[in-house]
Amino acid sequence: MAETLAVLRAGGLVTAGEDPSDRRKTLIDATAKGRALVATMPAAREAWLEETLRTRLRADERKTLLKAAALMNRIADSPS
């Protein structure tokens, strides 16, 4: 964890400071740069998935996947 935080700090994505109520703890906060990066992630993931499905699946497989997704959404939306 310390290595991950060090990389994030070095990249200007987070800041770290001492917890005023408990010096044993470190408070981590995302910087504006870090929050901006996080905001781009959903669109990047969606673009990656769309491209991957388009290039790696045949048309009939994509249709099957759409049908399966519709079924999963129906199950998720139904009352317990």
PDB file of C-alpha atoms in Angstrom:
ATOM      1  CA  MET A   1       0.000   0.000   0.000  1.00  0.00           C
ATOM      2  CA  ALA A   2       2.822   2.377   0.845  1.00  0.00           C
ATOM      3  CA  GLU A   3       4.358   1.873  -2.602  1.00  0.00           C
ATOM      4  CA  THR A   4       1.043   2.541  -4.314  1.00  0.00           C
ATOM      5  CA  LEU A   5       0.523   5.729  -2.334  1.00  0.00           C
ATOM      6  CA  ALA A   6       4.076   6.838  -3.062  1.00  0.00           C
ATOM      7  CA  VAL A   7       3.441   6.489  -6.803  1.00  0.00           C
ATOM      8  CA  LEU A   8       0.128   8.352  -6.544  1.00  0.00           C
ATOM      9  CA  ARG A   9       1.776  11.129  -4.536  1.00  0.00           C
ATOM     10  CA  ALA A  10       4.671  11.367  -6.979  1.00  0.00           C
ATOM     11  CA  GLY A  11       2.161  11.697  -9.802  1.00  0.00           C
ATOM     12  CA  GLY A  12       0.372  14.508  -8.009  1.00  0.00           C
ATOM     13  CA  LEU A  13      -2.817  12.463  -7.752  1.00  0.00           C
ATOM     14  CA  VAL A  14      -3.120  12.405  -3.952  1.00  0.00           C
ATOM     15  CA  THR A  15      -1.851  14.264  -0.937  1.00  0.00           C
ATOM     16  CA  ALA A  16      -1.141  12.761   2.448  1.00  0.00           C
ATOM     17  CA  GLY A  17      -1.249  14.427   5.814  1.00  0.00           C
ATOM     18  CA  GLU A  18      -1.294  13.598   9.478  1.00  0.00           C
ATOM     19  CA  ASP A  19      -4.624  12.997  11.166  1.00  0.00           C
ATOM     20  CA  PRO A  20      -4.900  15.764  13.771  1.00  0.00           C
ATOM     21  CA  SER A  21      -6.897  13.554  16.118  1.00  0.00           C
ATOM     22  CA  ASP A  22      -4.673  10.470  15.807  1.00  0.00           C
ATOM     23  CA  ARG A  23      -1.060  10.866  14.720  1.00  0.00           C
ATOM     24  CA  ARG A  24      -0.807   7.153  13.966  1.00  0.00           C
ATOM     25  CA  LYS A  25      -3.119   7.651  11.006  1.00  0.00           C
ATOM     26  CA  THR A  26      -2.434   9.298   7.686  1.00  0.00           C
ATOM     27  CA  LEU A  27      -5.193  11.093   5.823  1.00  0.00           C
ATOM     28  CA  ILE A  28      -5.135  10.644   2.046  1.00  0.00           C
ATOM     29  CA  ASP A  29      -6.976  13.052  -0.231  1.00  0.00           C
ATOM     30  CA  ALA A  30      -7.326  13.122  -4.008  1.00  0.00           C
ATOM     31  CA  THR A  31      -5.962  16.232  -5.695  1.00  0.00           C
ATOM     32  CA  ALA A  32      -7.829  18.031  -8.477  1.00  0.00           C
ATOM     33  CA  LYS A  33      -5.608  16.151 -10.938  1.00  0.00           C
ATOM     34  CA  GLY A  34      -6.517  12.838  -9.256  1.00  0.00           C
ATOM     35  CA  ARG A  35     -10.243  13.605  -9.292  1.00  0.00           C
ATOM     36  CA  ALA A  36     -10.038  14.582 -12.978  1.00  0.00           C
ATOM     37  CA  LEU A  37      -8.335  11.289 -13.794  1.00  0.00           C
ATOM     38  CA  VAL A  38     -10.974   9.288 -11.917  1.00  0.00           C
ATOM     39  CA  ALA A  39     -13.702  11.155 -13.807  1.00  0.00           C
ATOM     40  CA  THR A  40     -12.299   9.882 -17.132  1.00  0.00           C
ATOM     41  CA  MET A  41     -12.254   6.220 -16.109  1.00  0.00           C
ATOM     42  CA  PRO A  42     -15.884   5.194 -16.790  1.00  0.00           C
ATOM     43  CA  ALA A  43     -15.748   6.504 -20.375  1.00  0.00           C
ATOM     44  CA  ALA A  44     -12.374   4.871 -20.973  1.00  0.00           C
ATOM     45  CA  ARG A  45     -13.618   1.512 -19.629  1.00  0.00           C
ATOM     46  CA  GLU A  46     -16.760   1.728 -21.752  1.00  0.00           C
ATOM     47  CA  ALA A  47     -14.747   2.544 -24.889  1.00  0.00           C
ATOM     48  CA  TRP A  48     -12.369  -0.348 -24.190  1.00  0.00           C
ATOM     49  CA  LEU A  49     -15.220  -2.807 -23.641  1.00  0.00           C
ATOM     50  CA  GLU A  50     -17.095  -1.686 -26.741  1.00  0.00           C
ATOM     51  CA  GLU A  51     -13.988  -2.039 -28.914  1.00  0.00           C
ATOM     52  CA  THR A  52     -13.106  -5.406 -27.389  1.00  0.00           C
ATOM     53  CA  LEU A  53     -16.579  -6.832 -27.919  1.00  0.00           C
ATOM     54  CA  ARG A  54     -16.696  -5.481 -31.473  1.00  0.00           C
ATOM     55  CA  THR A  55     -13.334  -6.933 -32.463  1.00  0.00           C
ATOM     56  CA  ARG A  56     -13.302 -10.221 -30.553  1.00  0.00           C
ATOM     57  CA  LEU A  57     -16.869 -11.442 -30.899  1.00  0.00           C
ATOM     58  CA  ARG A  58     -18.738 -12.457 -34.011  1.00  0.00           C
ATOM     59  CA  ALA A  59     -22.051 -10.733 -34.768  1.00  0.00           C
ATOM     60  CA  ASP A  60     -24.053 -13.748 -33.557  1.00  0.00           C
ATOM     61  CA  GLU A  61     -22.060 -13.813 -30.303  1.00  0.00           C
ATOM     62  CA  ARG A  62     -22.754 -10.102 -29.743  1.00  0.00           C
ATOM     63  CA  LYS A  63     -26.488 -10.777 -30.232  1.00  0.00           C
ATOM     64  CA  THR A  64     -26.323 -13.609 -27.694  1.00  0.00           C
ATOM     65  CA  LEU A  65     -24.529 -11.348 -25.250  1.00  0.00           C
ATOM     66  CA  LEU A  66     -27.191  -8.647 -25.666  1.00  0.00           C
ATOM     67  CA  LYS A  67     -29.925 -11.201 -24.972  1.00  0.00           C
ATOM     68  CA  ALA A  68     -28.085 -12.416 -21.869  1.00  0.00           C
ATOM     69  CA  ALA A  69     -27.629  -8.837 -20.653  1.00  0.00           C
ATOM     70  CA  ALA A  70     -31.357  -8.197 -21.074  1.00  0.00           C
ATOM     71  CA  LEU A  71     -32.117 -11.282 -18.982  1.00  0.00           C
ATOM     72  CA  MET A  72     -29.666 -10.213 -16.288  1.00  0.00           C
ATOM     73  CA  ASN A  73     -31.196  -6.730 -16.184  1.00  0.00           C
ATOM     74  CA  ARG A  74     -34.664  -8.241 -15.864  1.00  0.00           C
ATOM     75  CA  ILE A  75     -33.515 -10.388 -12.947  1.00  0.00           C
ATOM     76  CA  ALA A  76     -31.765  -7.446 -11.293  1.00  0.00           C
ATOM     77  CA  ASP A  77     -34.837  -5.229 -11.676  1.00  0.00           C
ATOM     78  CA  SER A  78     -37.329  -7.770 -10.357  1.00  0.00           C
ATOM     79  CA  PRO A  79     -38.451  -7.626  -6.736  1.00  0.00           C
ATOM     80  CA  SER A  80     -36.860 -10.178  -4.443  1.00  0.00           C
TER      81      SER A  80
END
